[in-house]
Coordinates of C-alpha atoms and ligand atoms in Angstrom, one line a residue:
Chain A
M1 CA 1.0 -7.7 33.2
A2 CA -0.6 -4.4 34.0
L3 CA -4.0 -3.2 33.0
G4 CA -4.4 0.2 31.6
N5 CA -7.4 2.4 32.4
I6 CA -10.5 0.7 33.8
I7 CA -13.3 3.1 32.9
V8 CA -16.6 3.1 34.7
T9 CA -19.5 4.9 33.3
M10 CA -21.8 6.5 35.8
K11 CA -25.2 8.1 35.7
V12 CA -27.3 9.8 38.4
T13 CA -30.9 8.8 38.4
P14 CA -34.0 9.8 40.3
K15 CA -35.6 7.2 42.6
P16 CA -38.5 5.8 40.5
E17 CA -40.9 5.7 43.5
E18 CA -40.5 9.4 43.9
I19 CA -41.1 10.4 40.3
R20 CA -44.5 12.1 39.7
F21 CA -46.3 12.5 36.4
D22 CA -48.1 15.7 35.6
P23 CA -51.2 14.4 33.6
V24 CA -52.1 17.9 32.5
K25 CA -48.8 19.1 31.1
K26 CA -47.8 15.5 30.3
V27 CA -44.4 15.8 31.7
V28 CA -42.3 13.9 34.2
D29 CA -41.7 15.7 37.4
R30 CA -38.4 14.7 38.9
S31 CA -38.0 17.7 41.0
K32 CA -39.2 16.1 44.2
A33 CA -37.3 12.8 43.6
T34 CA -34.1 12.0 45.5
N35 CA -31.2 11.5 43.1
E36 CA -28.8 8.7 43.6
I37 CA -26.0 7.0 41.7
N38 CA -27.7 4.6 39.3
P39 CA -27.7 1.4 41.4
A40 CA -26.2 -0.9 38.7
D41 CA -23.3 1.6 38.2
K42 CA -22.3 1.1 41.8
N43 CA -22.0 -2.6 41.0
A44 CA -19.9 -1.6 37.9
L45 CA -17.6 0.5 40.1
E46 CA -17.2 -2.2 42.7
M47 CA -16.3 -4.7 40.0
A48 CA -13.7 -2.3 38.6
L49 CA -12.2 -1.7 42.0
Q50 CA -11.9 -5.4 42.6
I51 CA -10.2 -6.0 39.3
K52 CA -7.8 -3.1 40.0
E53 CA -7.0 -4.6 43.4
R54 CA -6.1 -8.0 41.8
Y55 CA -4.6 -6.9 38.5
G56 CA -3.6 -3.2 38.7
G57 CA -4.8 -0.5 36.4
R58 CA -6.4 2.9 37.1
V59 CA -10.1 3.3 37.7
V60 CA -11.6 6.3 36.0
I61 CA -15.3 7.4 36.2
V62 CA -16.9 8.9 33.1
S63 CA -20.2 10.6 33.4
M64 CA -22.4 12.7 31.1
G65 CA -24.8 15.1 32.9
P66 CA -25.3 18.4 34.6
Q67 CA -22.7 20.0 36.8
F68 CA -24.5 19.2 40.0
W69 CA -23.7 15.5 39.5
D70 CA -20.1 16.3 40.7
Q71 CA -21.2 15.6 44.3
F72 CA -22.2 12.0 43.3
I73 CA -19.0 11.6 41.3
L74 CA -17.0 12.5 44.4
M75 CA -18.8 9.6 46.2
G76 CA -17.4 7.4 43.5
I77 CA -13.9 8.8 44.1
A78 CA -14.4 8.2 47.8
M79 CA -15.3 4.6 47.1
G80 CA -11.8 4.3 45.5
A81 CA -11.9 5.5 41.9
D82 CA -8.6 7.3 40.9
D83 CA -10.0 9.9 38.6
A84 CA -13.2 11.2 37.0
V85 CA -14.4 13.1 34.0
L86 CA -17.8 14.8 33.7
I87 CA -19.1 15.7 30.3
S88 CA -21.4 18.6 30.8
D89 CA -22.8 20.8 28.1
R90 CA -26.2 22.4 27.5
A91 CA -26.3 21.0 24.0
L92 CA -26.5 17.5 25.4
G93 CA -30.1 17.9 26.7
G94 CA -32.4 15.4 25.0
S95 CA -29.7 13.0 23.9
D96 CA -31.0 9.5 23.3
A97 CA -29.0 6.3 23.8
F98 CA -27.4 6.6 20.4
V99 CA -26.0 10.0 21.2
T100 CA -25.1 9.1 24.8
S101 CA -23.0 6.1 23.6
K102 CA -21.3 8.3 21.0
V103 CA -20.4 11.0 23.6
L104 CA -19.2 8.5 26.2
A105 CA -17.2 6.7 23.6
A106 CA -15.6 10.0 22.4
A107 CA -14.6 10.8 26.0
I108 CA -13.2 7.3 26.5
K109 CA -11.1 7.7 23.4
K110 CA -9.8 11.0 24.7
I111 CA -8.9 9.5 28.0
G112 CA -7.2 6.7 26.1
N113 CA -5.1 3.7 27.2
Y114 CA -8.2 1.7 28.3
S115 CA -8.3 -2.0 28.9
L116 CA -11.8 -2.3 30.2
I117 CA -15.0 -0.2 30.2
I118 CA -17.4 -1.3 32.8
T119 CA -21.0 -0.1 32.9
G120 CA -24.2 -1.1 34.8
E121 CA -26.6 -3.3 32.9
E122 CA -29.0 -0.5 32.5
S123 CA -30.1 2.7 34.1
S124 CA -33.1 2.7 36.5
D125 CA -34.8 5.6 34.6
G126 CA -34.3 5.1 30.9
S127 CA -33.4 1.4 31.2
T128 CA -32.7 0.8 27.6
G129 CA -29.5 -1.2 28.2
Q130 CA -28.3 -0.2 24.8
V131 CA -25.6 2.2 25.8
P132 CA -23.0 -0.5 26.7
P133 CA -23.2 -2.3 23.3
G134 CA -23.3 1.2 21.6
I135 CA -20.1 2.3 23.3
A136 CA -18.4 -1.0 22.2
E137 CA -19.5 -0.4 18.6
W138 CA -18.3 3.2 18.5
L139 CA -14.9 2.0 19.8
G140 CA -14.8 -1.1 17.6
I141 CA -14.3 -3.5 20.5
P142 CA -16.3 -6.4 21.9
V143 CA -19.0 -6.2 24.6
V144 CA -20.2 -8.8 27.1
T145 CA -23.5 -7.9 28.7
Y146 CA -25.1 -9.0 32.0
V147 CA -21.8 -10.0 33.5
S148 CA -22.2 -11.4 37.1
Q149 CA -18.6 -12.2 37.9
F150 CA -15.1 -11.9 36.6
L151 CA -12.9 -15.0 36.9
E152 CA -9.5 -14.2 35.5
V153 CA -7.7 -11.4 33.7
G154 CA -4.7 -12.2 31.5
E155 CA -2.3 -10.3 29.2
D156 CA -4.9 -9.4 26.7
Y157 CA -8.1 -11.1 27.8
I158 CA -10.6 -11.4 30.6
V159 CA -12.8 -14.4 31.5
V160 CA -16.2 -13.5 32.8
K161 CA -19.5 -15.2 33.7
R162 CA -22.6 -13.8 32.2
T163 CA -26.3 -14.5 32.9
I164 CA -28.3 -16.2 30.2
K165 CA -31.8 -17.7 30.1
G166 CA -31.8 -20.7 32.4
G167 CA -28.3 -20.2 33.7
S168 CA -25.0 -18.7 32.8
E169 CA -22.2 -18.9 30.3
T170 CA -18.5 -18.3 30.8
V171 CA -16.7 -16.4 28.0
R172 CA -13.2 -15.3 27.3
V173 CA -13.1 -11.9 25.6
K174 CA -10.2 -10.0 24.1
L175 CA -9.2 -6.7 25.7
P176 CA -10.0 -3.9 25.4
A177 CA -13.7 -4.8 26.0
V178 CA -16.9 -3.4 27.4
L179 CA -18.6 -5.2 30.2
S180 CA -22.1 -4.4 31.4
V181 CA -22.6 -5.8 34.9
E182 CA -25.7 -7.1 36.4
L183 CA -27.5 -5.0 39.0
G184 CA -26.9 -6.6 42.5
C185 CA -24.0 -8.9 41.4
N186 CA -21.8 -7.6 44.2
N187 CA -22.0 -5.5 47.3
P188 CA -20.7 -2.0 46.5
R189 CA -18.3 -0.8 49.3
F190 CA -19.1 2.4 51.3
P191 CA -17.3 5.6 50.5
D192 CA -14.2 6.0 52.6
F193 CA -14.6 8.9 54.9
E194 CA -11.0 10.2 54.7
R195 CA -11.0 9.8 51.0
L196 CA -14.2 11.7 50.8
N197 CA -12.6 14.6 52.6
W198 CA -9.7 14.5 50.2
A199 CA -12.0 14.3 47.3
K200 CA -13.9 17.3 48.5
T201 CA -10.9 19.5 49.2
E202 CA -8.1 18.4 46.9
F203 CA -9.4 16.2 44.0
K204 CA -10.0 18.0 40.8
L205 CA -12.8 16.8 38.7
T206 CA -12.2 17.1 34.9
V207 CA -15.1 18.7 33.1
W208 CA -15.4 18.6 29.3
G209 CA -17.8 20.2 27.0
I210 CA -18.7 18.7 23.6
K211 CA -16.1 20.9 21.8
D212 CA -13.4 19.2 24.0
L213 CA -14.6 15.9 22.4
G214 CA -14.5 17.3 18.9
L215 CA -18.3 17.1 18.6
T216 CA -20.7 19.7 17.2
E217 CA -24.1 20.8 18.5
D218 CA -25.8 19.1 15.6
E219 CA -24.4 15.7 16.5
V220 CA -25.7 15.7 20.1
G221 CA -28.9 16.4 22.1
F222 CA -32.3 16.4 20.3
K223 CA -30.6 17.2 17.0
G224 CA -28.3 14.3 17.0
S225 CA -30.8 11.8 18.3
L226 CA -32.4 9.3 16.0
T227 CA -35.5 8.7 18.1
S228 CA -37.9 11.3 19.4
V229 CA -40.5 11.2 22.1
T230 CA -43.8 12.4 20.9
E231 CA -46.0 11.8 23.9
L232 CA -45.7 10.7 27.6
R233 CA -48.4 9.0 29.5
E234 CA -48.7 7.3 32.8
L235 CA -49.2 3.6 32.8
R236 CA -52.2 3.6 35.2
P237 CA -52.0 1.1 37.9
R238 CA -54.6 -1.5 37.4
E239 CA -57.7 -1.0 39.6
R240 CA -57.4 -3.4 42.5
L241 CA -60.0 -4.2 45.3
R242 CA -57.5 -3.4 48.1
Q243 CA -59.6 -5.1 50.7
F244 CA -58.0 -5.7 54.0
I245 CA -58.7 -9.1 55.6
E246 CA -58.3 -9.2 59.3
G247 CA -58.4 -11.7 62.1
S248 CA -56.2 -14.5 63.5
P249 CA -53.9 -16.3 61.0
E250 CA -56.3 -19.2 60.9
E251 CA -59.3 -16.9 60.2
I252 CA -57.4 -15.1 57.5
A253 CA -56.3 -18.4 55.9
R254 CA -59.9 -19.8 55.9
E255 CA -61.3 -16.5 54.5
L256 CA -58.6 -16.5 51.7
I257 CA -59.2 -20.1 50.8
R258 CA -62.9 -19.5 50.6
R259 CA -62.7 -16.3 48.5
L260 CA -60.1 -17.6 46.1
G261 CA -61.8 -21.0 45.9
L262 CA -58.6 -22.8 46.7
K263 CA -60.1 -25.9 48.1
Chain B
M1 CA -28.9 0.4 -4.5
S2 CA -32.4 -0.9 -3.8
E3 CA -34.7 0.9 -1.5
W4 CA -35.2 -0.2 2.1
R5 CA -38.1 -2.6 2.1
G6 CA -39.7 -5.2 4.3
I7 CA -40.0 -6.1 8.0
W8 CA -37.3 -8.3 9.6
V9 CA -37.7 -10.3 12.7
F10 CA -34.6 -11.7 14.4
V11 CA -35.4 -15.3 15.3
E12 CA -33.3 -15.8 18.3
Q13 CA -32.0 -19.3 19.2
D14 CA -29.2 -20.5 21.4
D15 CA -27.8 -24.0 21.2
G16 CA -30.9 -25.2 19.3
E17 CA -33.4 -23.6 21.7
L18 CA -35.8 -21.2 20.0
E19 CA -36.7 -18.0 21.8
R20 CA -40.5 -17.9 21.9
A21 CA -40.6 -14.1 22.1
S22 CA -39.4 -14.2 18.4
L23 CA -42.5 -16.0 17.4
E24 CA -44.7 -13.5 19.2
I25 CA -42.9 -10.7 17.2
L26 CA -43.2 -12.6 13.9
T27 CA -46.9 -12.8 14.5
R28 CA -47.1 -9.1 15.0
A29 CA -44.8 -8.4 12.0
G30 CA -47.2 -10.6 9.9
E31 CA -50.1 -8.3 10.9
L32 CA -48.1 -5.1 10.1
G33 CA -46.8 -6.6 6.9
G34 CA -50.3 -7.3 5.7
K35 CA -51.5 -3.9 6.5
F36 CA -48.6 -1.9 5.1
N37 CA -47.8 -4.2 2.2
E38 CA -44.3 -5.0 3.4
E39 CA -42.8 -8.4 3.1
V40 CA -42.0 -10.1 6.4
Y41 CA -38.7 -11.9 6.9
G42 CA -37.5 -14.0 9.8
V43 CA -33.8 -14.3 10.2
L44 CA -32.4 -17.3 11.9
L45 CA -28.7 -17.9 12.7
G46 CA -27.4 -21.1 14.2
H47 CA -26.5 -24.7 13.5
E48 CA -28.6 -27.7 12.6
L49 CA -31.7 -25.6 12.4
S50 CA -34.2 -27.7 10.5
G51 CA -36.5 -28.2 13.6
I52 CA -36.4 -24.6 14.6
A53 CA -36.8 -23.4 11.0
E54 CA -39.9 -25.5 10.6
E55 CA -41.4 -24.1 13.7
A56 CA -40.5 -20.5 13.0
S57 CA -41.8 -20.7 9.4
R58 CA -45.4 -21.0 10.6
Y59 CA -45.8 -17.6 12.4
G60 CA -46.6 -15.2 9.7
A61 CA -43.3 -14.6 7.8
D62 CA -43.2 -14.7 4.0
K63 CA -39.6 -15.7 4.0
L64 CA -37.1 -17.1 6.4
I65 CA -33.4 -16.5 5.9
I66 CA -31.3 -19.1 7.4
V67 CA -27.5 -19.0 8.1
D68 CA -26.4 -22.4 9.3
H69 CA -22.8 -22.6 10.5
P70 CA -21.3 -24.7 13.3
E71 CA -19.7 -21.6 14.9
L72 CA -23.1 -20.0 15.2
R73 CA -24.6 -22.8 17.3
H74 CA -24.2 -20.7 20.4
F75 CA -25.1 -17.1 20.6
N76 CA -22.1 -14.9 20.1
S77 CA -22.6 -11.2 20.1
D78 CA -19.6 -10.6 17.9
A79 CA -20.2 -13.1 15.2
Y80 CA -24.0 -12.6 15.2
T81 CA -23.5 -8.8 14.8
E82 CA -21.2 -9.4 11.8
V83 CA -23.5 -11.8 10.1
L84 CA -26.6 -9.7 10.6
S85 CA -24.7 -6.6 9.3
Y86 CA -23.8 -8.5 6.2
L87 CA -27.4 -9.6 5.6
I88 CA -28.8 -6.1 6.3
N89 CA -26.4 -4.6 3.8
K90 CA -27.5 -7.3 1.3
Y91 CA -31.2 -7.1 1.7
R92 CA -31.8 -3.6 3.2
P93 CA -34.8 -4.2 5.4
R94 CA -36.8 -1.1 6.3
Y95 CA -37.7 -2.3 9.8
M96 CA -36.0 -4.7 12.1
L97 CA -37.6 -6.1 15.3
L98 CA -35.8 -8.2 17.9
P99 CA -37.0 -9.8 21.1
A100 CA -35.9 -7.7 24.2
T101 CA -34.0 -10.6 25.7
R102 CA -30.5 -10.2 27.1
N103 CA -28.9 -11.6 23.9
S104 CA -30.9 -9.7 21.4
R105 CA -30.6 -6.4 23.3
D106 CA -26.9 -6.8 23.0
I107 CA -26.8 -7.2 19.2
A108 CA -29.5 -4.6 18.7
G109 CA -27.4 -2.0 20.5
R110 CA -24.5 -2.8 18.3
L111 CA -26.4 -2.8 15.0
A112 CA -28.1 0.5 15.8
V113 CA -24.8 2.3 16.1
R114 CA -23.2 0.4 13.2
F115 CA -26.1 1.5 10.8
R116 CA -26.5 4.9 12.5
T117 CA -30.1 4.1 13.0
C118 CA -32.8 4.5 15.6
L119 CA -33.6 1.8 18.2
S120 CA -36.5 1.7 20.7
A121 CA -35.7 -0.5 23.6
H122 CA -38.0 -3.2 25.1
V123 CA -41.1 -1.7 23.7
I124 CA -44.6 -2.8 24.8
S125 CA -46.2 -1.9 21.5
V126 CA -45.0 -1.6 18.0
D127 CA -46.7 0.0 15.1
I128 CA -46.1 1.8 11.8
D129 CA -47.4 5.3 11.2
E130 CA -50.2 5.5 8.6
K131 CA -48.9 8.7 7.1
D132 CA -45.1 8.7 6.9
R133 CA -44.6 5.0 7.6
R134 CA -42.2 5.5 10.5
L135 CA -41.9 3.0 13.3
V136 CA -43.9 4.0 16.3
T137 CA -43.3 2.3 19.6
A138 CA -44.3 2.6 23.3
V139 CA -41.3 2.5 25.6
P140 CA -41.7 2.2 29.4
G141 CA -39.3 4.1 31.7
F142 CA -38.9 5.1 35.3
G143 CA -39.5 1.6 36.6
G144 CA -42.3 1.1 34.1
N145 CA -44.6 3.8 35.5
I146 CA -44.4 6.2 32.6
V147 CA -44.6 5.2 28.9
A148 CA -43.2 7.3 26.1
T149 CA -44.4 7.2 22.5
V150 CA -41.2 7.0 20.5
V151 CA -40.8 7.5 16.8
C152 CA -37.8 6.9 14.6
T153 CA -36.4 10.2 13.2
G154 CA -33.4 8.8 11.4
G155 CA -31.6 5.8 10.0
K156 CA -32.6 2.5 8.5
P157 CA -33.5 -0.2 9.3
E158 CA -35.8 1.3 12.0
M159 CA -35.2 -0.9 14.9
A160 CA -37.0 -2.0 18.1
T161 CA -36.6 -4.7 20.7
V162 CA -40.0 -5.9 21.9
S163 CA -40.7 -7.1 25.4
P164 CA -41.4 -10.8 25.7
G165 CA -45.1 -11.4 26.2
T166 CA -46.2 -8.2 24.4
Y167 CA -47.9 -10.1 21.6
E168 CA -49.4 -13.5 21.3
A169 CA -47.7 -16.0 19.0
R170 CA -50.1 -17.6 16.6
A171 CA -49.2 -20.2 14.1
G172 CA -51.1 -20.0 10.8
S173 CA -51.4 -22.2 7.8
K174 CA -49.0 -20.2 5.7
R175 CA -45.4 -21.4 5.5
A176 CA -42.5 -19.1 5.0
V177 CA -40.2 -19.7 2.0
L178 CA -36.8 -20.8 3.3
I179 CA -33.8 -19.1 2.0
S180 CA -30.4 -20.5 2.8
E181 CA -27.6 -17.9 3.0
T182 CA -23.9 -18.5 3.3
V183 CA -21.8 -15.6 4.5
P184 CA -18.1 -15.0 4.1
E185 CA -16.1 -17.2 6.6
E186 CA -14.0 -14.4 7.9
L187 CA -17.1 -12.6 9.3
I188 CA -17.6 -15.6 11.6
K189 CA -14.0 -16.3 12.3
K190 CA -12.9 -12.8 13.4
R191 CA -14.9 -12.9 16.6
R192 CA -13.2 -11.9 19.8
I193 CA -15.5 -13.6 22.3
E194 CA -14.9 -17.3 23.0
L195 CA -17.4 -19.5 24.8
V196 CA -15.6 -21.4 27.6
G197 CA -18.5 -23.0 29.3
K198 CA -22.2 -23.0 29.8
E199 CA -24.5 -24.1 32.6
R200 CA -28.1 -24.3 31.9
T201 CA -31.1 -26.0 33.5
Q202 CA -34.5 -26.4 32.0
M203 CA -36.7 -23.6 33.2
I204 CA -40.4 -23.4 33.7
D205 CA -41.7 -20.3 32.0
L206 CA -42.9 -18.1 34.8
S207 CA -44.6 -15.7 32.5
R208 CA -47.1 -18.4 31.5
A209 CA -47.8 -19.8 34.9
E210 CA -51.5 -19.7 36.0
R211 CA -50.7 -19.3 39.7
V212 CA -47.6 -17.8 41.2
V213 CA -46.4 -17.4 44.8
V214 CA -43.8 -14.6 45.0
A215 CA -41.3 -14.4 47.9
G216 CA -39.9 -11.0 48.8
L217 CA -37.0 -10.1 51.0
G218 CA -39.4 -10.3 54.0
T219 CA -38.9 -14.1 53.8
G220 CA -35.2 -13.5 54.6
G221 CA -34.5 -16.0 51.9
D222 CA -36.3 -18.8 53.7
L223 CA -38.4 -20.4 51.0
E224 CA -39.4 -23.6 52.7
L225 CA -43.0 -22.7 53.6
I226 CA -43.3 -20.7 50.3
N227 CA -42.4 -23.8 48.3
E228 CA -44.7 -26.0 50.4
F229 CA -47.7 -23.7 50.0
A230 CA -47.0 -23.3 46.2
K231 CA -47.0 -27.0 45.8
L232 CA -50.3 -27.4 47.6
I233 CA -52.1 -24.9 45.3
N234 CA -50.2 -26.0 42.2
A235 CA -48.4 -22.7 41.8
S236 CA -44.9 -21.7 40.5
V237 CA -42.6 -19.8 42.8
G238 CA -41.2 -16.4 41.8
V239 CA -39.0 -14.0 43.8
T240 CA -38.2 -10.3 44.0
R241 CA -34.8 -9.0 42.8
P242 CA -32.9 -9.1 46.1
L243 CA -33.5 -12.8 46.4
A244 CA -32.2 -13.4 42.9
D245 CA -29.2 -11.2 43.7
M246 CA -28.5 -13.4 46.7
G247 CA -28.3 -16.3 44.2
L248 CA -31.1 -18.2 45.9
V249 CA -32.8 -19.0 42.6
P250 CA -31.9 -18.3 39.0
R251 CA -32.6 -14.9 37.5
D252 CA -35.4 -16.5 35.4
Y253 CA -37.6 -16.7 38.5
Q254 CA -37.3 -13.0 39.3
V255 CA -40.5 -10.9 38.8
G256 CA -40.3 -7.3 37.5
T257 CA -38.9 -4.9 34.9
T258 CA -35.5 -6.6 34.9
G259 CA -37.2 -10.0 35.3
V260 CA -40.4 -11.6 34.1
S261 CA -43.8 -10.1 33.7
L262 CA -46.5 -12.4 35.1
R263 CA -49.8 -13.1 33.6
A264 CA -51.1 -15.4 36.4
K265 CA -54.8 -15.6 37.2
L266 CA -53.8 -15.6 40.9
A267 CA -50.6 -14.3 42.5
F268 CA -49.5 -14.3 46.2
V269 CA -46.9 -11.8 47.2
F270 CA -45.2 -12.5 50.6
G271 CA -42.9 -9.9 52.2
A272 CA -42.3 -7.6 49.2
S273 CA -42.6 -3.8 49.7
G274 CA -44.0 -3.1 46.3
A275 CA -41.2 -1.1 44.6
P276 CA -42.2 0.2 41.0
H277 CA -39.7 -2.1 39.3
F278 CA -41.3 -5.1 41.0
V279 CA -45.0 -4.0 40.7
Y280 CA -44.5 -3.7 36.9
G281 CA -44.1 -7.5 36.9
I282 CA -47.5 -8.2 38.5
R283 CA -49.7 -5.6 36.8
D284 CA -51.2 -8.1 34.4
C285 CA -52.1 -10.6 37.1
G286 CA -55.7 -11.4 37.8
T287 CA -56.1 -11.5 41.6
V288 CA -53.2 -10.4 43.8
V289 CA -52.9 -11.2 47.5
A290 CA -50.2 -9.5 49.5
V291 CA -49.0 -10.3 53.0
N292 CA -46.8 -7.7 54.7
T293 CA -46.2 -6.7 58.3
D294 CA -46.1 -3.0 57.3
R295 CA -49.5 -1.6 56.8
E296 CA -48.0 1.3 54.9
A297 CA -46.2 -0.9 52.4
P298 CA -46.9 0.4 48.8
I299 CA -47.7 -3.2 47.8
F300 CA -51.1 -2.8 49.4
E301 CA -52.0 -0.3 46.7
H302 CA -51.4 -2.9 44.1
C303 CA -53.3 -5.9 45.4
D304 CA -56.8 -7.1 45.8
Y305 CA -56.5 -8.7 49.2
C306 CA -54.3 -7.0 51.7
I307 CA -53.1 -8.9 54.8
V308 CA -51.1 -7.1 57.5
A309 CA -49.4 -10.0 59.3
D310 CA -46.3 -12.0 59.6
L311 CA -46.0 -14.0 56.4
F312 CA -44.7 -17.2 58.1
E313 CA -47.8 -17.3 60.3
I314 CA -50.1 -16.9 57.4
L315 CA -48.2 -19.5 55.4
R316 CA -48.4 -22.0 58.2
A317 CA -52.1 -21.4 58.6
L318 CA -52.8 -21.7 54.9
I319 CA -50.8 -24.9 54.7
K320 CA -52.6 -26.3 57.7
E321 CA -56.0 -25.3 56.4
L322 CA -55.3 -26.7 52.9
R323 CA -54.2 -30.0 54.4
G324 CA -57.6 -30.3 56.1
G325 CA -57.3 -28.3 59.3
Ligands
FAD1 C1 -32.9 -0.7 37.5 C2 -33.6 -1.5 38.6 C3 -34.3 -2.6 38.2 C4 -34.9 -3.4 39.2 N1 -35.6 -4.4 38.8 C5 -36.3 -5.2 39.7 C6 -37.1 -6.3 39.3 O1 -37.2 -6.6 38.2 N2 -37.8 -7.0 40.3 C7 -37.7 -6.6 41.6 O2 -38.3 -7.3 42.5 N3 -37.0 -5.6 42.0 C8 -36.3 -4.8 41.1 N4 -35.5 -3.8 41.5 C9 -35.3 -3.6 42.9 C10 -36.5 -2.8 43.6 O3 -36.3 -1.4 43.4 C11 -36.6 -3.2 45.1 O4 -35.4 -2.9 45.7 C12 -37.0 -4.6 45.3 O5 -38.2 -4.9 44.6 C13 -37.3 -4.8 46.8 O6 -37.6 -6.2 47.0 P1 -38.5 -6.6 48.2 O7 -39.8 -6.0 48.1 O8 -38.4 -8.1 48.3 O9 -37.6 -6.1 49.5 P2 -37.9 -4.9 50.5 O10 -38.1 -3.7 49.8 O11 -36.8 -5.0 51.5 O12 -39.3 -5.3 51.2 C14 -39.4 -6.3 52.1 C15 -40.8 -6.2 52.7 O13 -41.0 -7.3 53.5 C16 -41.8 -6.9 54.7 N5 -41.5 -7.9 55.7 C17 -40.4 -8.1 56.4 N6 -40.6 -9.2 57.2 C18 -41.8 -9.6 57.1 C19 -42.6 -10.7 57.6 N7 -42.0 -11.5 58.6 N8 -43.8 -10.9 57.2 C20 -44.4 -10.1 56.3 N9 -43.7 -9.1 55.7 C21 -42.4 -8.9 56.1 C22 -41.3 -5.6 55.0 O14 -42.3 -4.8 55.6 C23 -41.0 -5.0 53.6 O15 -42.1 -4.3 53.1 C24 -34.8 -3.0 40.5 C25 -34.1 -1.9 40.9 C26 -33.5 -1.1 39.9 C27 -32.7 0.1 40.4

């Protein structure tokens, strides 16, 4: 048995602790935030690489975003992915999860011969978690969300463990299928230094615009989206006392117990 | 074709266990239905449902649609999506609300694409616009720090998944009329996901605990003193994401955006740095006490009593003191 393409979707996200909110203009300022590969997508890539090592196939990264994401995608290549496609188009700005899943699904169709599509459970910025089931629906294939482990891959199926309330369930799903993997379910490997050099000098990233996917401007971006953001506000942190209690551990313990009425 | 009318709430169950968040949403739907003159429907799929149906019928719905089938006993994203699609096509609801649980988020994502309709994810408020009757929701992003007001601009039913704990579930005296539906067999049979096994333990619901002691990565995964202290003050134990990732405790005990939001009157946080995704989970707590060796840790901006010290020393002292010195 040989698997076809194992496609990993990847997003680049700003670190949430470095995001600022401009209360006057009511916009999110990401300019000072460090960008990183969305943490859960690294777990997705790691799972894809492990499946490839055991069962064959070709790992292909698909991403939708601005051109400068190429440096992050090369990191994915350096981790071991075989190929990568970046869908980059000005018309894509403002796309909601509905459009994002449509565009990614169109790219996956174009790449073709896929056995698995592996995504992170959600992105650390938008965090809707609805892109993975959306992709599955566009492609007409099943999805298993919150996968923590793969157990077995057969001719036309995969057996995975998924997290549910109070525990886990093991399911066998027909291929091709979409899996969304849980953040932190594995330890993503580090990029291989030599491979990174190769990626930077010889690897050629494929870049597609929406026309390459047979999509029109009306179908994507703000125009194609079915939700619209009318206002942004900051969720003000709750006012806290922020009192420091000092002393020896015993003194601190006594003081806490007294103030909190624990005894 | 009839016009799109009514508010639907997906009443989630798995293997006979009712998802409480669905009752919270039913209560909210009942309020909205009364205000906007829309009929409120609960939709329940599963097997041997009489107990759950009885429970769900008391939370504000006018009608409760029930599909009872042995193959629907366990949640199955494939089969559930097919059955719900069939029902949506038959009844044409204008709005559809689901709990933002793992299982319901899965089917909501599928249904939104299938019906080419809008979906707001894990919202912390759901309303209907007075003027144009569009669904208006509040959606947190960027680790929960920033909230967007999101309106539906296209598609029906207008959909949202609602975060557990957003509304209070209130049973009333009104009972929903039960409607038994049967759906074509092939919808259920053509599923491509087979359940092989299931492991579940009974969980305490951390979101409802009055006192919680949270262990962060600063504990190094050593929860012995944490557990001992929690027992002494009659508190439940929660953890930050890295400890759940390590598999030390089930995911249900994780606090934060991708875990549980606490509503405790008193919460202790030992050895957590205070990342936004975590802090989101303690924002509704009454009093928060944090212990961290790093005076600059962001957690100190989000607590009432700040203690710069080794957490194990403080725990030992607390335990000793509570045991009578
Ligand atoms: C999409 C996404 C979702 C996420 N969801 C969640 C979530 O729901 N919940 C969550 O918790 N995280 C979540 N995270 C992860 C989050 O960003 C942080 O990585 C995590 O909260 C850090 O956990 P921590 O504070 O326990 O560990 P660390 O950040 O490593 O902090 C450990 C702290 O312990 C202190 N310490 C060490 N030793 C001691 C000692 N002996 N005594 C006292 N203090 C000590 C250190 O000073 C440090 O501040 C999410 C991340 C992403 C990207």
